[in-house]
Amino acid sequence: MQPLVGMELRELRQALGTDQPPYRAQQLYEALYRHQASELVHISTLPVRTRQQLAGHHSLGLPEVAHLYESADGTRRYLLRLDDGRTVETVLMPEGERNTICLSSQVGCAVDCKFCMTALLGLERNLTAGEIVGQALLVARENRLRQDGGRLNLVMMGQGEPLLNLSNVLKATRILVDPRGFALSPRRITISTAGIIPKIDELGRESVRPKLAVSLNASTEEMRCELMPITRKYHLKDLLEACRRYPLRPWEKLTFEYVLLKGVNDTDQDARRVVKLLANLNCKVNLIALNPGAEIAYHTPDGARVKRFQQILSRSLPCFIRKPRGLDIYAACGQLQRSTG
């Protein structure tokens, strides 16, 4: 059966059929995305007969919670089962009144970053727009999170490289920011890329798009090739040039993410080189001390080294240390490997 979640308004009109008045599609659209319906039968704005007809050909299309892991710090890692039996992860990170949902864009990942446990999975397939939106709907409904007026953020930083699934990511974004749909501000959605240059350019041409974060993780071409082999195809110099021509909106900054690896890319010299690389870019930097994994060859620097790196960068550009969340349940950045323990 064809899932409804992931359909835009025109597609819902087709799903309902020509015998239904146009406003029925709007009612269905709002029920799916704004009101986060959990079952077709619960959409009381539609007549019973219409619901029955829809149920004969369509499923709602939300993922199933295969397992929920809860961290001592309040983080929740959802292992979600998709219609084809594959699993993917979504993470909820509450912090005070603010909540952040980390979404996956692919099952696994094709970008072989050497410090990331997700890379060990390889790529199984892209997620559909509905499977991306469905993660947000399920976690928001399960935790009673408000999307309009509340402090809810979505980051596509889970499994996968979002720009290698750009068409589905963009369709999901249109639904998530539509005032008649999920109604989230575009300022509250961010995608992270390892640096797929042609897709960065394509993203920049879109009028409706998330904010962009770029994983930098090295201060030289040689170091980045070692840590992120994709650099052999999309060179660091060219990536930074793509970032310079990226059309930022008036309220927007580029974000650069930098995973610090003990004794590898965390020296004072590295920090000074990063400052030179990012000169004249309207950006900020998020530092992430490596979140460890048994199969990862690198180690986490100590807190003093991380702080020193931040101090050097902060003299020239905004720089923040991202606090690890959910380490005890393998929910932190770079740890998503669909573990069941």
mmCIF file of C-alpha atoms in Angstrom:
data_model
loop_
_atom_site.group_PDB
_atom_site.id
_atom_site.type_symbol
_atom_site.label_atom_id
_atom_site.label_comp_id
_atom_site.label_asym_id
_atom_site.label_seq_id
_atom_site.Cartn_x
_atom_site.Cartn_y
_atom_site.Cartn_z
ATOM 1 C CA MET A 1 0.000 0.000 0.000
ATOM 2 C CA GLN A 2 1.202 3.506 -0.786
ATOM 3 C CA PRO A 3 2.076 5.609 2.292
ATOM 4 C CA LEU A 4 0.438 9.021 2.745
ATOM 5 C CA VAL A 5 3.168 10.582 4.897
ATOM 6 C CA GLY A 6 5.615 12.189 2.498
ATOM 7 C CA MET A 7 2.940 13.334 0.050
ATOM 8 C CA GLU A 8 2.568 17.012 -0.720
ATOM 9 C CA LEU A 9 -0.839 18.622 -1.123
ATOM 10 C CA ARG A 10 -1.197 17.964 -4.864
ATOM 11 C CA GLU A 11 -0.339 14.287 -4.318
ATOM 12 C CA LEU A 12 -2.942 13.982 -1.582
ATOM 13 C CA ARG A 13 -5.553 15.392 -3.971
ATOM 14 C CA GLN A 14 -4.724 12.577 -6.373
ATOM 15 C CA ALA A 15 -4.823 9.986 -3.580
ATOM 16 C CA LEU A 16 -8.303 11.122 -2.532
ATOM 17 C CA GLY A 17 -9.641 10.952 -6.079
ATOM 18 C CA THR A 18 -11.609 13.342 -8.258
ATOM 19 C CA ASP A 19 -14.892 12.660 -6.465
ATOM 20 C CA GLN A 20 -13.672 14.470 -3.325
ATOM 21 C CA PRO A 21 -13.900 18.267 -2.930
ATOM 22 C CA PRO A 22 -10.490 20.018 -2.943
ATOM 23 C CA TYR A 23 -10.708 21.039 0.713
ATOM 24 C CA ARG A 24 -10.570 17.375 1.768
ATOM 25 C CA ALA A 25 -6.936 17.208 0.683
ATOM 26 C CA GLN A 26 -6.158 20.223 2.867
ATOM 27 C CA GLN A 27 -7.897 18.554 5.823
ATOM 28 C CA LEU A 28 -5.864 15.397 5.267
ATOM 29 C CA TYR A 29 -2.625 17.368 4.861
ATOM 30 C CA GLU A 30 -3.140 19.217 8.142
ATOM 31 C CA ALA A 31 -4.137 16.023 9.946
ATOM 32 C CA LEU A 32 -0.974 14.245 8.814
ATOM 33 C CA TYR A 33 1.572 16.974 9.440
ATOM 34 C CA ARG A 34 0.199 19.651 11.736
ATOM 35 C CA HIS A 35 -1.813 17.378 14.031
ATOM 36 C CA GLN A 36 0.501 14.328 13.738
ATOM 37 C CA ALA A 37 -2.225 11.722 13.239
ATOM 38 C CA SER A 38 -1.196 8.251 14.402
ATOM 39 C CA GLU A 39 -3.899 6.310 12.503
ATOM 40 C CA LEU A 40 -6.080 6.996 9.492
ATOM 41 C CA VAL A 41 -9.172 6.172 11.535
ATOM 42 C CA HIS A 42 -8.304 9.009 13.936
ATOM 43 C CA ILE A 43 -8.632 11.714 11.264
ATOM 44 C CA SER A 44 -12.067 12.839 12.371
ATOM 45 C CA THR A 45 -12.201 15.796 9.971
ATOM 46 C CA LEU A 46 -12.691 13.306 7.125
ATOM 47 C CA PRO A 47 -15.948 11.388 6.671
ATOM 48 C CA VAL A 48 -15.849 7.750 7.752
ATOM 49 C CA ARG A 49 -16.401 6.554 4.181
ATOM 50 C CA THR A 50 -13.456 8.657 2.937
ATOM 51 C CA ARG A 51 -11.220 7.210 5.626
ATOM 52 C CA GLN A 52 -12.281 3.695 4.682
ATOM 53 C CA GLN A 53 -11.581 4.332 1.005
ATOM 54 C CA LEU A 54 -8.134 5.728 1.809
ATOM 55 C CA ALA A 55 -7.324 2.768 4.064
ATOM 56 C CA GLY A 56 -8.102 0.406 1.201
ATOM 57 C CA HIS A 57 -5.219 1.737 -0.893
ATOM 58 C CA HIS A 58 -2.928 3.656 1.472
ATOM 59 C CA SER A 59 -1.105 3.274 4.758
ATOM 60 C CA LEU A 60 -0.226 6.175 7.017
ATOM 61 C CA GLY A 61 3.440 5.319 6.521
ATOM 62 C CA LEU A 62 4.951 6.088 9.914
ATOM 63 C CA PRO A 63 7.928 3.987 11.056
ATOM 64 C CA GLU A 64 7.562 1.472 13.868
ATOM 65 C CA VAL A 65 9.561 1.798 17.098
ATOM 66 C CA ALA A 66 11.660 -1.357 17.233
ATOM 67 C CA HIS A 67 13.417 -0.229 20.408
ATOM 68 C CA LEU A 68 13.781 2.885 22.528
ATOM 69 C CA TYR A 69 16.999 3.556 24.443
ATOM 70 C CA GLU A 70 17.048 6.196 27.180
ATOM 71 C CA SER A 71 20.200 7.922 28.403
ATOM 72 C CA ALA A 72 20.976 9.163 31.878
ATOM 73 C CA ASP A 73 21.148 12.686 30.389
ATOM 74 C CA GLY A 74 17.600 12.487 28.967
ATOM 75 C CA THR A 75 18.585 11.686 25.378
ATOM 76 C CA ARG A 76 16.414 9.117 23.613
ATOM 77 C CA ARG A 77 17.621 6.936 20.738
ATOM 78 C CA TYR A 78 14.856 5.456 18.609
ATOM 79 C CA LEU A 79 15.646 2.361 16.564
ATOM 80 C CA LEU A 80 12.926 2.557 13.916
ATOM 81 C CA ARG A 81 11.750 -0.216 11.620
ATOM 82 C CA LEU A 82 10.729 0.780 8.102
ATOM 83 C CA ASP A 83 8.155 -0.890 5.855
ATOM 84 C CA ASP A 84 10.785 -3.070 4.158
ATOM 85 C CA GLY A 85 12.142 -4.315 7.496
ATOM 86 C CA ARG A 86 15.281 -2.193 7.472
ATOM 87 C CA THR A 87 16.076 -0.103 10.532
ATOM 88 C CA VAL A 88 17.326 3.430 11.016
ATOM 89 C CA GLU A 89 17.948 5.672 14.019
ATOM 90 C CA THR A 90 16.485 8.942 15.231
ATOM 91 C CA VAL A 91 17.677 10.755 18.352
ATOM 92 C CA LEU A 92 15.823 13.196 20.617
ATOM 93 C CA MET A 93 18.020 15.535 22.647
ATOM 94 C CA PRO A 94 16.081 17.610 25.205
ATOM 95 C CA GLU A 95 17.833 20.526 26.863
ATOM 96 C CA GLY A 96 15.736 22.756 29.093
ATOM 97 C CA GLU A 97 12.865 24.114 27.029
ATOM 98 C CA ARG A 98 14.641 23.310 23.769
ATOM 99 C CA ASN A 99 14.381 19.977 21.979
ATOM 100 C CA THR A 100 16.441 18.778 19.035
ATOM 101 C CA ILE A 101 15.527 15.792 16.882
ATOM 102 C CA CYS A 102 18.383 14.279 14.887
ATOM 103 C CA LEU A 103 17.034 12.668 11.709
ATOM 104 C CA SER A 104 18.586 10.126 9.371
ATOM 105 C CA SER A 105 18.477 10.616 5.604
ATOM 106 C CA GLN A 106 19.780 7.230 4.470
ATOM 107 C CA VAL A 107 19.951 3.667 5.776
ATOM 108 C CA GLY A 108 23.652 3.508 6.519
ATOM 109 C CA CYS A 109 26.103 5.825 4.764
ATOM 110 C CA ALA A 110 28.324 5.697 1.687
ATOM 111 C CA VAL A 111 30.754 8.394 2.872
ATOM 112 C CA ASP A 112 33.594 6.519 4.527
ATOM 113 C CA CYS A 113 34.665 8.940 7.272
ATOM 114 C CA LYS A 114 37.249 7.079 9.340
ATOM 115 C CA PHE A 115 36.128 8.382 12.737
ATOM 116 C CA CYS A 116 32.405 7.557 12.323
ATOM 117 C CA MET A 117 30.749 4.284 13.335
ATOM 118 C CA THR A 118 27.898 4.813 10.855
ATOM 119 C CA ALA A 119 30.433 4.577 8.012
ATOM 120 C CA LEU A 120 31.056 0.959 8.954
ATOM 121 C CA LEU A 121 27.506 0.087 7.867
ATOM 122 C CA GLY A 122 27.951 1.085 4.239
ATOM 123 C CA LEU A 123 24.936 2.340 2.315
ATOM 124 C CA GLU A 124 21.782 0.232 2.040
ATOM 125 C CA ARG A 125 19.418 2.756 0.463
ATOM 126 C CA ASN A 126 18.087 6.303 0.504
ATOM 127 C CA LEU A 127 15.163 7.170 2.725
ATOM 128 C CA THR A 128 12.027 8.498 1.063
ATOM 129 C CA ALA A 129 10.724 11.950 1.913
ATOM 130 C CA GLY A 130 7.989 10.239 3.912
ATOM 131 C CA GLU A 131 10.502 8.225 5.926
ATOM 132 C CA ILE A 132 12.410 11.410 6.766
ATOM 133 C CA VAL A 133 9.267 13.342 7.729
ATOM 134 C CA GLY A 134 7.915 10.273 9.547
ATOM 135 C CA GLN A 135 10.831 10.316 11.985
ATOM 136 C CA ALA A 136 10.005 13.890 13.002
ATOM 137 C CA LEU A 137 6.268 13.187 13.259
ATOM 138 C CA LEU A 138 6.706 10.086 15.381
ATOM 139 C CA VAL A 139 9.202 11.570 17.842
ATOM 140 C CA ALA A 140 7.280 14.856 18.122
ATOM 141 C CA ARG A 141 4.019 13.021 18.817
ATOM 142 C CA GLU A 142 5.579 10.551 21.259
ATOM 143 C CA ASN A 143 7.084 13.411 23.275
ATOM 144 C CA ARG A 144 4.306 15.988 22.791
ATOM 145 C CA LEU A 145 6.633 18.498 21.198
ATOM 146 C CA ARG A 146 5.319 21.744 19.734
ATOM 147 C CA GLN A 147 6.623 22.718 16.335
ATOM 148 C CA ASP A 148 5.067 26.174 15.896
ATOM 149 C CA GLY A 149 6.108 28.639 18.564
ATOM 150 C CA GLY A 150 7.988 26.008 20.543
ATOM 151 C CA ARG A 151 11.758 25.591 20.679
ATOM 152 C CA LEU A 152 12.051 22.546 18.442
ATOM 153 C CA ASN A 153 15.015 22.025 16.114
ATOM 154 C CA LEU A 154 15.563 19.354 13.458
ATOM 155 C CA VAL A 155 19.048 18.373 12.329
ATOM 156 C CA MET A 156 19.677 15.899 9.512
ATOM 157 C CA MET A 157 22.856 14.621 11.092
ATOM 158 C CA GLY A 158 21.909 11.005 11.754
ATOM 159 C CA GLN A 159 22.697 8.131 9.425
ATOM 160 C CA GLY A 160 23.578 9.083 5.865
ATOM 161 C CA GLU A 161 24.856 11.952 3.729
ATOM 162 C CA PRO A 162 21.817 14.194 3.143
ATOM 163 C CA LEU A 163 23.135 15.763 -0.057
ATOM 164 C CA LEU A 164 23.372 12.316 -1.688
ATOM 165 C CA ASN A 165 19.607 12.076 -1.170
ATOM 166 C CA LEU A 166 18.883 15.713 -1.932
ATOM 167 C CA SER A 167 15.568 15.421 -3.781
ATOM 168 C CA ASN A 168 13.952 13.545 -0.884
ATOM 169 C CA VAL A 169 15.583 15.831 1.701
ATOM 170 C CA LEU A 170 14.208 18.903 -0.085
ATOM 171 C CA LYS A 171 10.717 17.426 -0.402
ATOM 172 C CA ALA A 172 10.744 16.546 3.294
ATOM 173 C CA THR A 173 11.927 20.081 4.106
ATOM 174 C CA ARG A 174 9.064 21.660 2.139
ATOM 175 C CA ILE A 175 6.564 19.658 4.191
ATOM 176 C CA LEU A 176 8.322 20.348 7.484
ATOM 177 C CA VAL A 177 8.445 24.132 6.985
ATOM 178 C CA ASP A 178 5.029 24.558 5.312
ATOM 179 C CA PRO A 179 2.864 26.728 7.617
ATOM 180 C CA ARG A 180 -0.067 24.485 6.678
ATOM 181 C CA GLY A 181 2.012 21.370 7.366
ATOM 182 C CA PHE A 182 4.483 20.707 10.182
ATOM 183 C CA ALA A 183 4.993 24.489 10.387
ATOM 184 C CA LEU A 184 8.605 24.601 11.533
ATOM 185 C CA SER A 185 10.679 27.694 10.803
ATOM 186 C CA PRO A 186 13.428 27.170 8.171
ATOM 187 C CA ARG A 187 15.779 28.642 10.764
ATOM 188 C CA ARG A 188 15.247 25.506 12.849
ATOM 189 C CA ILE A 189 16.291 22.863 10.295
ATOM 190 C CA THR A 190 19.933 22.087 9.523
ATOM 191 C CA ILE A 191 21.557 19.504 7.283
ATOM 192 C CA SER A 192 25.170 18.399 7.533
ATOM 193 C CA THR A 193 27.337 17.401 4.585
ATOM 194 C CA ALA A 194 30.771 15.872 4.175
ATOM 195 C CA GLY A 195 31.216 18.235 1.232
ATOM 196 C CA ILE A 196 29.439 17.096 -1.953
ATOM 197 C CA ILE A 197 30.281 20.217 -3.960
ATOM 198 C CA PRO A 198 27.796 19.942 -6.886
ATOM 199 C CA LYS A 199 24.980 19.284 -4.430
ATOM 200 C CA ILE A 200 25.982 22.258 -2.266
ATOM 201 C CA ASP A 201 25.560 24.417 -5.370
ATOM 202 C CA GLU A 202 22.215 22.755 -6.143
ATOM 203 C CA LEU A 203 21.006 23.283 -2.575
ATOM 204 C CA GLY A 204 21.909 26.955 -2.779
ATOM 205 C CA ARG A 205 19.584 27.423 -5.754
ATOM 206 C CA GLU A 206 16.558 26.226 -3.792
ATOM 207 C CA SER A 207 14.226 28.831 -2.315
ATOM 208 C CA VAL A 208 13.051 26.453 0.436
ATOM 209 C CA ARG A 209 15.999 24.766 2.080
ATOM 210 C CA PRO A 210 17.493 23.956 5.482
ATOM 211 C CA LYS A 211 20.530 25.693 6.920
ATOM 212 C CA LEU A 212 23.842 24.163 5.871
ATOM 213 C CA ALA A 213 26.563 22.686 8.063
ATOM 214 C CA VAL A 214 29.813 21.420 6.536
ATOM 215 C CA SER A 215 31.983 18.770 8.196
ATOM 216 C CA LEU A 216 35.528 20.127 8.007
ATOM 217 C CA ASN A 217 37.480 17.952 10.470
ATOM 218 C CA ALA A 218 40.963 18.776 9.164
ATOM 219 C CA SER A 219 43.219 21.762 8.602
ATOM 220 C CA THR A 220 45.028 20.472 5.489
ATOM 221 C CA GLU A 221 44.116 18.627 2.292
ATOM 222 C CA GLU A 222 46.349 15.679 3.189
ATOM 223 C CA MET A 223 44.832 15.263 6.638
ATOM 224 C CA ARG A 224 41.287 15.532 5.298
ATOM 225 C CA CYS A 225 42.002 12.893 2.625
ATOM 226 C CA GLU A 226 43.111 10.531 5.390
ATOM 227 C CA LEU A 227 40.099 11.196 7.636
ATOM 228 C CA MET A 228 37.486 11.758 4.923
ATOM 229 C CA PRO A 229 38.393 9.900 1.695
ATOM 230 C CA ILE A 230 35.693 11.814 -0.205
ATOM 231 C CA THR A 231 38.211 14.690 -0.211
ATOM 232 C CA ARG A 232 40.068 12.876 -3.012
ATOM 233 C CA LYS A 233 37.068 13.646 -5.233
ATOM 234 C CA TYR A 234 35.954 16.961 -3.723
ATOM 235 C CA HIS A 235 39.132 18.781 -2.717
ATOM 236 C CA LEU A 236 39.304 21.019 0.332
ATOM 237 C CA LYS A 237 40.181 24.136 -1.671
ATOM 238 C CA ASP A 238 37.195 23.589 -3.982
ATOM 239 C CA LEU A 239 34.897 22.878 -1.043
ATOM 240 C CA LEU A 240 35.816 26.162 0.616
ATOM 241 C CA GLU A 241 35.264 27.982 -2.675
ATOM 242 C CA ALA A 242 31.791 26.422 -2.889
ATOM 243 C CA CYS A 243 31.137 27.677 0.639
ATOM 244 C CA ARG A 244 32.213 31.206 -0.338
ATOM 245 C CA ARG A 245 29.759 31.329 -3.244
ATOM 246 C CA TYR A 246 26.917 29.709 -1.277
ATOM 247 C CA PRO A 247 24.027 32.224 -1.166
ATOM 248 C CA LEU A 248 23.335 32.770 2.510
ATOM 249 C CA ARG A 249 20.028 34.301 3.530
ATOM 250 C CA PRO A 250 20.189 37.598 5.525
ATOM 251 C CA TRP A 251 19.756 35.824 8.854
ATOM 252 C CA GLU A 252 22.031 32.880 8.094
ATOM 253 C CA LYS A 253 25.592 31.759 8.810
ATOM 254 C CA LEU A 254 27.375 28.688 7.512
ATOM 255 C CA THR A 255 28.281 26.183 10.210
ATOM 256 C CA PHE A 256 31.521 24.221 10.092
ATOM 257 C CA GLU A 257 31.788 21.104 12.234
ATOM 258 C CA TYR A 258 35.170 19.917 13.414
ATOM 259 C CA VAL A 259 35.614 16.556 15.155
ATOM 260 C CA LEU A 260 38.729 16.698 17.325
ATOM 261 C CA LEU A 261 40.900 13.564 17.298
ATOM 262 C CA LYS A 262 43.615 13.244 19.921
ATOM 263 C CA GLY A 263 47.064 13.910 18.475
ATOM 264 C CA VAL A 264 45.758 14.005 14.907
ATOM 265 C CA ASN A 265 43.957 17.284 14.152
ATOM 266 C CA ASP A 266 43.797 19.029 17.530
ATOM 267 C CA THR A 267 47.049 20.986 17.800
ATOM 268 C CA ASP A 268 47.450 24.741 18.109
ATOM 269 C CA GLN A 269 48.857 24.728 14.575
ATOM 270 C CA ASP A 270 45.707 22.996 13.328
ATOM 271 C CA ALA A 271 43.574 25.647 15.008
ATOM 272 C CA ARG A 272 45.543 28.465 13.389
ATOM 273 C CA ARG A 273 45.260 26.806 9.974
ATOM 274 C CA VAL A 274 41.487 26.461 10.435
ATOM 275 C CA VAL A 275 41.281 30.197 11.133
ATOM 276 C CA LYS A 276 43.078 30.896 7.838
ATOM 277 C CA LEU A 277 40.899 28.429 5.902
ATOM 278 C CA LEU A 278 37.689 30.082 7.122
ATOM 279 C CA ALA A 279 38.837 33.691 6.796
ATOM 280 C CA ASN A 280 36.275 35.971 5.141
ATOM 281 C CA LEU A 281 33.483 33.395 5.452
ATOM 282 C CA ASN A 282 30.281 34.305 7.298
ATOM 283 C CA CYS A 283 30.399 31.283 9.555
ATOM 284 C CA LYS A 284 30.674 29.719 12.972
ATOM 285 C CA VAL A 285 32.434 26.545 14.123
ATOM 286 C CA ASN A 286 31.129 23.732 16.282
ATOM 287 C CA LEU A 287 33.848 21.642 17.908
ATOM 288 C CA ILE A 288 33.068 18.012 18.708
ATOM 289 C CA ALA A 289 35.473 15.968 20.804
ATOM 290 C CA LEU A 290 35.427 12.485 19.262
ATOM 291 C CA ASN A 291 32.647 10.281 20.592
ATOM 292 C CA PRO A 292 34.432 6.952 20.993
ATOM 293 C CA GLY A 293 33.585 3.564 19.554
ATOM 294 C CA ALA A 294 35.301 0.191 19.894
ATOM 295 C CA GLU A 295 35.860 -0.090 16.131
ATOM 296 C CA ILE A 296 37.274 3.432 15.726
ATOM 297 C CA ALA A 297 41.077 3.793 15.705
ATOM 298 C CA TYR A 298 41.111 7.375 17.033
ATOM 299 C CA HIS A 299 40.878 8.720 20.571
ATOM 300 C CA THR A 300 39.169 11.610 22.362
ATOM 301 C CA PRO A 301 41.321 14.611 23.342
ATOM 302 C CA ASP A 302 41.130 15.841 26.904
ATOM 303 C CA GLY A 303 39.001 18.794 27.872
ATOM 304 C CA ALA A 304 41.906 21.217 28.217
ATOM 305 C CA ARG A 305 43.036 20.551 24.632
ATOM 306 C CA VAL A 306 39.501 21.090 23.324
ATOM 307 C CA LYS A 307 39.232 24.339 25.269
ATOM 308 C CA ARG A 308 42.579 25.556 23.957
ATOM 309 C CA PHE A 309 41.526 24.832 20.374
ATOM 310 C CA GLN A 310 38.342 26.811 20.951
ATOM 311 C CA GLN A 311 40.263 29.741 22.437
ATOM 312 C CA ILE A 312 42.432 30.080 19.328
ATOM 313 C CA LEU A 313 39.460 29.961 16.959
ATOM 314 C CA SER A 314 37.370 32.308 19.084
ATOM 315 C CA ARG A 315 39.804 35.153 18.553
ATOM 316 C CA SER A 316 38.689 35.280 14.908
ATOM 317 C CA LEU A 317 35.230 33.687 14.596
ATOM 318 C CA PRO A 318 32.375 32.331 16.706
ATOM 319 C CA CYS A 319 33.338 28.908 18.016
ATOM 320 C CA PHE A 320 31.365 26.595 20.277
ATOM 321 C CA ILE A 321 32.006 23.224 21.916
ATOM 322 C CA ARG A 322 29.176 20.808 21.279
ATOM 323 C CA LYS A 323 28.383 18.883 24.436
ATOM 324 C CA PRO A 324 28.097 15.109 23.820
ATOM 325 C CA ARG A 325 24.636 13.701 24.400
ATOM 326 C CA GLY A 326 23.606 10.081 24.843
ATOM 327 C CA LEU A 327 27.089 8.567 25.012
ATOM 328 C CA ASP A 328 25.872 5.764 27.277
ATOM 329 C CA ILE A 329 23.324 4.597 24.676
ATOM 330 C CA TYR A 330 25.457 5.128 21.544
ATOM 331 C CA ALA A 331 23.343 8.084 20.463
ATOM 332 C CA ALA A 332 26.066 10.725 20.166
ATOM 333 C CA CYS A 333 27.410 12.190 16.927
ATOM 334 C CA GLY A 334 29.237 9.509 14.935
ATOM 335 C CA GLN A 335 27.975 6.628 17.062
ATOM 336 C CA LEU A 336 24.810 5.630 15.196
ATOM 337 C CA GLN A 337 25.318 2.045 14.097
ATOM 338 C CA ARG A 338 21.875 0.535 14.744
ATOM 339 C CA SER A 339 23.183 -1.193 17.854
ATOM 340 C CA THR A 340 20.592 -3.127 19.849
ATOM 341 C CA GLY A 341 22.365 -3.098 23.168
#
